Amino acid sequence: METSGFIHRFEKGRPEERPLVLLHGTGGDENDLIPLARMITPTAPLLSPRGKVLENGKPRFFRRLAEGVFDEDDVRRRANELADFVTNARSQYGIASPIALGYSNGANIAAAVLLLRPSELAGAILLRAMLPLTHPKPVKLDGVPVLIVSGARDPIIRPESAAKLASLLERYGAAVEHRVLPAGHELSQADVTLAQSWWNKKAPNC
Ligand code: MLT
């Protein structure tokens, strides 16, 4: 299905539950994070777009110049485009503002949406995220709950960059929990457990 040019999946779930918007990693698609989301919550509405940027045929959410070096103009443009997609999908499907669940490139675009369109998301679970913009302008994220889970041995996302993202979001008012697992870039059962317990505490019905 397409809304605002994004191929996506939508699972209705229970309308009184806070929805999740699922943002896959490089080379993934709209199906990738559904099983993870369903481990976190069996019944929330799920909105899952496919990134529109292709890197050697692999879908992503924005252009990069090299691993970990982003085309920041494209980050801005794509984060706004994704935020518009979320707004349109909310009225099309009648859902409340969602919490983002992003992995790797998907976590980075979710962080960019928080920094550029702060009222679009009700919160975020950012798995293996880094700071996507070098000099973001201050925004108001008062009390927005954010879970960041990093891997201490992640060769792609430097732990300092995840820590910078956490402290910046905190400075702008978000309620950030940053956990560092003894893991690499891949997700582990510990990520699922952390995300489940955070969701149960932070994602009340809407
Ligand atoms: C990115 O490009 O967003 C990060 O380097 C993570 C990745 O997708 O490999």
CSV table of N, CA and C in Angstrom, one decimal, residues 63-174:
chain,number,residue,atom,x,y,z
A,63,ARG,N,20.3,9.4,2.3
A,63,ARG,CA,21.5,9.1,1.6
A,63,ARG,C,22.7,9.2,2.5
A,64,ARG,N,23.7,8.4,2.3
A,64,ARG,CA,24.9,8.6,3.1
A,64,ARG,C,26.1,8.7,2.1
A,65,LEU,N,27.2,9.4,2.5
A,65,LEU,CA,28.3,9.5,1.7
A,65,LEU,C,29.3,8.4,1.9
A,66,ALA,N,29.3,7.9,3.1
A,66,ALA,CA,30.1,6.7,3.5
A,66,ALA,C,29.5,6.2,4.7
A,67,GLU,N,30.0,5.0,5.2
A,67,GLU,CA,29.4,4.5,6.5
A,67,GLU,C,29.6,5.5,7.6
A,68,GLY,N,28.5,5.9,8.2
A,68,GLY,CA,28.5,6.8,9.3
A,68,GLY,C,28.7,8.3,8.9
A,69,VAL,N,28.8,8.6,7.6
A,69,VAL,CA,28.9,10.0,7.1
A,69,VAL,C,27.7,10.3,6.3
A,70,PHE,N,26.9,11.2,6.8
A,70,PHE,CA,25.5,11.4,6.2
A,70,PHE,C,25.5,12.6,5.3
A,71,ASP,N,24.6,12.5,4.3
A,71,ASP,CA,24.3,13.7,3.5
A,71,ASP,C,23.2,14.4,4.3
A,72,GLU,N,23.6,15.4,5.0
A,72,GLU,CA,22.7,16.0,6.0
A,72,GLU,C,21.5,16.8,5.4
A,73,ASP,N,21.7,17.3,4.2
A,73,ASP,CA,20.6,17.9,3.5
A,73,ASP,C,19.5,16.9,3.2
A,74,ASP,N,20.0,15.7,2.8
A,74,ASP,CA,19.1,14.6,2.5
A,74,ASP,C,18.4,14.1,3.8
A,75,VAL,N,19.2,14.1,4.9
A,75,VAL,CA,18.6,13.7,6.2
A,75,VAL,C,17.4,14.6,6.5
A,76,ARG,N,17.6,15.9,6.3
A,76,ARG,CA,16.6,16.9,6.6
A,76,ARG,C,15.4,16.7,5.8
A,77,ARG,N,15.6,16.6,4.5
A,77,ARG,CA,14.5,16.4,3.5
A,77,ARG,C,13.7,15.2,3.8
A,78,ARG,N,14.4,14.1,4.0
A,78,ARG,CA,13.8,12.8,4.2
A,78,ARG,C,13.1,12.7,5.5
A,79,ALA,N,13.6,13.3,6.5
A,79,ALA,CA,12.9,13.3,7.8
A,79,ALA,C,11.6,14.0,7.8
A,80,ASN,N,11.6,15.2,7.0
A,80,ASN,CA,10.4,15.9,6.9
A,80,ASN,C,9.4,15.1,6.0
A,81,GLU,N,9.9,14.5,5.0
A,81,GLU,CA,9.0,13.6,4.2
A,81,GLU,C,8.4,12.5,5.0
A,82,LEU,N,9.2,11.9,5.8
A,82,LEU,CA,8.7,10.8,6.7
A,82,LEU,C,7.6,11.3,7.7
A,83,ALA,N,7.9,12.5,8.2
A,83,ALA,CA,7.0,13.1,9.2
A,83,ALA,C,5.7,13.4,8.5
A,84,ASP,N,5.7,13.9,7.3
A,84,ASP,CA,4.5,14.1,6.5
A,84,ASP,C,3.7,12.8,6.3
A,85,PHE,N,4.5,11.8,6.0
A,85,PHE,CA,3.8,10.5,5.7
A,85,PHE,C,3.1,10.0,7.0
A,86,VAL,N,3.7,10.2,8.2
A,86,VAL,CA,3.1,9.8,9.4
A,86,VAL,C,1.8,10.6,9.7
A,87,THR,N,1.9,11.9,9.4
A,87,THR,CA,0.7,12.8,9.6
A,87,THR,C,-0.4,12.3,8.7
A,88,ASN,N,-0.1,12.0,7.4
A,88,ASN,CA,-1.2,11.6,6.5
A,88,ASN,C,-1.7,10.2,6.9
A,89,ALA,N,-0.8,9.3,7.3
A,89,ALA,CA,-1.2,8.0,7.6
A,89,ALA,C,-2.1,8.0,8.9
A,90,ARG,N,-1.8,8.9,9.8
A,90,ARG,CA,-2.6,9.0,11.0
A,90,ARG,C,-4.0,9.4,10.6
A,91,SER,N,-4.2,10.3,9.7
A,91,SER,CA,-5.6,10.6,9.4
A,91,SER,C,-6.2,9.5,8.5
A,92,GLN,N,-5.5,8.9,7.7
A,92,GLN,CA,-6.0,7.9,6.8
A,92,GLN,C,-6.5,6.7,7.7
A,93,TYR,N,-5.7,6.3,8.7
A,93,TYR,CA,-6.0,5.1,9.5
A,93,TYR,C,-6.6,5.4,10.8
A,94,GLY,N,-6.7,6.7,11.1
A,94,GLY,CA,-7.4,7.1,12.4
A,94,GLY,C,-6.6,6.6,13.6
A,95,ILE,N,-5.2,6.8,13.6
A,95,ILE,CA,-4.4,6.4,14.7
A,95,ILE,C,-3.8,7.6,15.4
A,96,ALA,N,-3.4,7.4,16.7
A,96,ALA,CA,-2.8,8.5,17.5
A,96,ALA,C,-1.3,8.7,17.1
A,97,SER,N,-0.7,9.7,17.6
A,97,SER,CA,0.7,9.9,17.2
A,97,SER,C,1.6,8.7,17.7
A,98,PRO,N,2.4,8.1,16.9
A,98,PRO,CA,3.1,6.9,17.2
A,98,PRO,C,4.4,7.0,18.0
A,99,ILE,N,4.8,5.9,18.5
A,99,ILE,CA,6.2,5.8,19.0
A,99,ILE,C,7.0,5.1,17.9
A,100,ALA,N,8.2,5.7,17.6
A,100,ALA,CA,9.0,5.1,16.6
A,100,ALA,C,9.8,3.9,17.2
A,101,LEU,N,9.9,2.8,16.4
A,101,LEU,CA,10.8,1.7,16.7
A,101,LEU,C,11.7,1.6,15.5
A,102,GLY,N,13.0,2.1,15.7
A,102,GLY,CA,13.9,2.1,14.6
A,102,GLY,C,15.2,1.3,14.9
A,103,TYR,N,15.7,0.7,13.9
A,103,TYR,CA,16.9,-0.1,14.0
A,103,TYR,C,18.0,0.5,13.0
A,104,SER,N,19.1,0.9,13.5
A,104,SER,CA,20.3,1.3,12.7
A,104,SER,C,19.8,2.5,11.8
A,105,ASN,N,19.8,2.4,10.5
A,105,ASN,CA,19.5,3.5,9.7
A,105,ASN,C,18.0,4.0,10.0
A,106,GLY,N,17.2,3.1,10.4
A,106,GLY,CA,15.8,3.5,10.8
A,106,GLY,C,15.8,4.2,12.1
A,107,ALA,N,16.7,3.8,13.0
A,107,ALA,CA,16.8,4.6,14.3
A,107,ALA,C,17.4,6.0,14.1
A,108,ASN,N,18.3,6.1,13.1
A,108,ASN,CA,18.9,7.4,12.8
A,108,ASN,C,17.8,8.3,12.2
A,109,ILE,N,17.0,7.8,11.3
A,109,ILE,CA,15.9,8.7,10.7
A,109,ILE,C,14.9,9.1,11.8
A,110,ALA,N,14.6,8.2,12.7
A,110,ALA,CA,13.7,8.5,13.8
A,110,ALA,C,14.3,9.6,14.7
A,111,ALA,N,15.6,9.5,14.9
A,111,ALA,CA,16.3,10.5,15.7
A,111,ALA,C,16.2,11.9,15.0
A,112,ALA,N,16.3,11.8,13.7
A,112,ALA,CA,16.2,13.1,12.9
A,112,ALA,C,14.8,13.7,13.0
A,113,VAL,N,13.8,12.8,12.9
A,113,VAL,CA,12.4,13.3,13.0
A,113,VAL,C,12.2,14.0,14.4
A,114,LEU,N,12.8,13.3,15.5
A,114,LEU,CA,12.6,13.9,16.8
A,114,LEU,C,13.3,15.3,16.8
A,115,LEU,N,14.4,15.5,16.1
A,115,LEU,CA,15.1,16.7,16.2
A,115,LEU,C,14.6,17.8,15.2
A,116,LEU,N,13.9,17.4,14.2
A,116,LEU,CA,13.4,18.3,13.2
A,116,LEU,C,11.9,18.5,13.3
A,117,ARG,N,11.1,17.5,13.6
A,117,ARG,CA,9.7,17.6,13.7
A,117,ARG,C,9.2,17.0,15.0
A,118,PRO,N,9.6,17.7,16.1
A,118,PRO,CA,9.5,17.0,17.5
A,118,PRO,C,8.0,16.7,17.9
A,119,SER,N,7.0,17.3,17.2
A,119,SER,CA,5.7,17.0,17.7
A,119,SER,C,5.1,15.8,17.0
A,120,GLU,N,5.8,15.2,16.0
A,120,GLU,CA,5.3,14.1,15.2
A,120,GLU,C,5.3,12.8,15.9
A,121,LEU,N,6.2,12.6,16.8
A,121,LEU,CA,6.3,11.3,17.5
A,121,LEU,C,6.0,11.4,19.0
A,122,ALA,N,5.4,10.3,19.5
A,122,ALA,CA,5.1,10.3,21.0
A,122,ALA,C,6.2,9.8,21.8
A,123,GLY,N,7.2,9.3,21.1
A,123,GLY,CA,8.4,8.7,21.8
A,123,GLY,C,9.2,7.9,20.8
A,124,ALA,N,10.3,7.3,21.2
A,124,ALA,CA,11.1,6.5,20.3
A,124,ALA,C,11.9,5.4,21.0
A,125,ILE,N,12.0,4.2,20.4
A,125,ILE,CA,12.9,3.2,20.8
A,125,ILE,C,14.0,3.1,19.7
A,126,LEU,N,15.2,3.5,20.0
A,126,LEU,CA,16.2,3.7,19.0
A,126,LEU,C,17.3,2.6,19.2
A,127,LEU,N,17.3,1.6,18.4
A,127,LEU,CA,18.3,0.5,18.5
A,127,LEU,C,19.4,0.7,17.6
A,128,ARG,N,20.6,0.9,18.2
A,128,ARG,CA,21.9,1.2,17.4
A,128,ARG,C,21.8,2.5,16.7
A,129,ALA,N,21.5,3.6,17.4
A,129,ALA,CA,21.3,4.9,16.8
A,129,ALA,C,22.6,5.7,17.0
A,130,MET,N,22.8,6.7,16.2
A,130,MET,CA,23.8,7.7,16.4
A,130,MET,C,23.2,9.1,16.1
A,131,LEU,N,24.0,10.2,16.4
A,131,LEU,CA,23.5,11.5,16.1
A,131,LEU,C,23.5,11.7,14.6
A,132,PRO,N,22.3,12.0,14.0
A,132,PRO,CA,22.2,12.0,12.5
A,132,PRO,C,22.5,13.4,11.9
A,133,LEU,N,22.6,14.4,12.8
A,133,LEU,CA,22.9,15.8,12.3
A,133,LEU,C,24.0,16.4,13.1
A,134,THR,N,24.9,17.2,12.5
A,134,THR,CA,26.0,17.7,13.3
A,134,THR,C,25.6,18.9,14.2
A,135,HIS,N,24.8,19.8,13.6
A,135,HIS,CA,24.4,20.9,14.4
A,135,HIS,C,22.9,21.1,14.4
A,136,PRO,N,22.2,20.2,15.1
A,136,PRO,CA,20.7,20.4,15.1
A,136,PRO,C,20.3,21.7,15.9
A,137,LYS,N,19.2,22.3,15.5
A,137,LYS,CA,18.8,23.5,16.3
A,137,LYS,C,18.0,23.0,17.5
A,138,PRO,N,18.0,23.7,18.6
A,138,PRO,CA,17.2,23.3,19.8
A,138,PRO,C,15.7,23.1,19.5
A,139,VAL,N,15.1,22.1,20.1
A,139,VAL,CA,13.7,21.9,19.9
A,139,VAL,C,13.1,21.6,21.3
A,140,LYS,N,11.8,21.6,21.4
A,140,LYS,CA,11.2,21.2,22.7
A,140,LYS,C,10.7,19.8,22.6
A,141,LEU,N,11.3,19.0,23.5
A,141,LEU,CA,10.9,17.5,23.5
A,141,LEU,C,10.4,17.2,24.9
A,142,ASP,N,9.8,18.2,25.6
A,142,ASP,CA,9.5,18.1,27.0
A,142,ASP,C,8.8,16.7,27.4
A,143,GLY,N,9.6,15.9,28.1
A,143,GLY,CA,9.0,14.7,28.6
A,143,GLY,C,8.9,13.6,27.6
A,144,VAL,N,9.2,13.8,26.3
A,144,VAL,CA,9.1,12.7,25.3
A,144,VAL,C,10.0,11.5,25.7
A,145,PRO,N,9.4,10.3,25.9
A,145,PRO,CA,10.2,9.2,26.3
A,145,PRO,C,11.0,8.6,25.2
A,146,VAL,N,12.3,8.4,25.4
A,146,VAL,CA,13.2,7.8,24.4
A,146,VAL,C,14.0,6.7,25.0
A,147,LEU,N,14.0,5.6,24.4
A,147,LEU,CA,15.0,4.5,24.8
A,147,LEU,C,16.0,4.3,23.7
A,148,ILE,N,17.3,4.5,24.1
A,148,ILE,CA,18.4,4.2,23.1
A,148,ILE,C,19.1,3.0,23.6
A,149,VAL,N,19.3,2.0,22.7
A,149,VAL,CA,20.1,0.8,23.1
A,149,VAL,C,21.2,0.7,22.1
A,150,SER,N,22.4,0.7,22.7
A,150,SER,CA,23.6,0.7,21.9
A,150,SER,C,24.4,-0.6,22.2
A,151,GLY,N,25.3,-1.0,21.3
A,151,GLY,CA,26.1,-2.2,21.4
A,151,GLY,C,27.5,-1.7,21.7
A,152,ALA,N,28.1,-2.2,22.8
A,152,ALA,CA,29.5,-1.7,23.2
A,152,ALA,C,30.5,-2.1,22.1
A,153,ARG,N,30.3,-3.2,21.4
A,153,ARG,CA,31.2,-3.6,20.4
A,153,ARG,C,30.7,-3.3,19.0
A,154,ASP,N,29.8,-2.4,18.8
A,154,ASP,CA,29.2,-2.0,17.5
A,154,ASP,C,30.3,-1.4,16.6
A,155,PRO,N,30.7,-2.0,15.5
A,155,PRO,CA,31.7,-1.4,14.7
A,155,PRO,C,31.2,-0.3,13.8
A,156,ILE,N,29.8,-0.2,13.7
A,156,ILE,CA,29.2,0.8,12.7
A,156,ILE,C,28.8,2.1,13.5
A,157,ILE,N,28.3,1.9,14.6
A,157,ILE,CA,27.8,3.1,15.4
A,157,ILE,C,28.8,3.3,16.6
A,158,ARG,N,29.5,4.4,16.5
A,158,ARG,CA,30.5,4.6,17.6
A,158,ARG,C,29.7,5.0,18.9
A,159,PRO,N,30.1,4.3,20.0
A,159,PRO,CA,29.3,4.6,21.3
A,159,PRO,C,29.3,6.1,21.6
A,160,GLU,N,30.4,6.8,21.3
A,160,GLU,CA,30.4,8.3,21.6
A,160,GLU,C,29.2,9.0,20.9
A,161,SER,N,28.9,8.6,19.7
A,161,SER,CA,27.9,9.3,18.9
A,161,SER,C,26.5,9.0,19.5
A,162,ALA,N,26.3,7.7,20.0
A,162,ALA,CA,25.1,7.4,20.6
A,162,ALA,C,24.9,8.2,21.9
A,163,ALA,N,26.0,8.3,22.6
A,163,ALA,CA,26.0,9.1,23.9
A,163,ALA,C,25.7,10.6,23.6
A,164,LYS,N,26.3,11.1,22.5
A,164,LYS,CA,26.0,12.5,22.1
A,164,LYS,C,24.5,12.7,21.8
A,165,LEU,N,24.0,11.7,21.1
A,165,LEU,CA,22.5,11.8,20.8
A,165,LEU,C,21.7,11.8,22.0
A,166,ALA,N,22.1,10.9,23.0
A,166,ALA,CA,21.3,10.8,24.2
A,166,ALA,C,21.4,12.1,25.0
A,167,SER,N,22.6,12.7,25.1
A,167,SER,CA,22.7,13.9,25.9
A,167,SER,C,22.0,15.1,25.2
A,168,LEU,N,22.0,15.1,23.9
A,168,LEU,CA,21.3,16.2,23.2
A,168,LEU,C,19.8,16.1,23.4
A,169,LEU,N,19.3,14.9,23.2
A,169,LEU,CA,17.8,14.8,23.4
A,169,LEU,C,17.4,15.1,24.8
A,170,GLU,N,18.3,14.7,25.7
A,170,GLU,CA,18.0,15.0,27.2
A,170,GLU,C,18.0,16.6,27.4
A,171,ARG,N,19.0,17.2,26.8
A,171,ARG,CA,19.1,18.7,26.9
A,171,ARG,C,17.8,19.4,26.4
A,172,TYR,N,17.2,18.8,25.3
A,172,TYR,CA,16.0,19.4,24.7
A,172,TYR,C,14.7,18.9,25.5
A,173,GLY,N,14.9,18.2,26.6
A,173,GLY,CA,13.8,17.9,27.4
A,173,GLY,C,13.3,16.5,27.4
A,174,ALA,N,13.8,15.6,26.5
A,174,ALA,CA,13.3,14.3,26.4
A,174,ALA,C,13.6,13.5,27.6
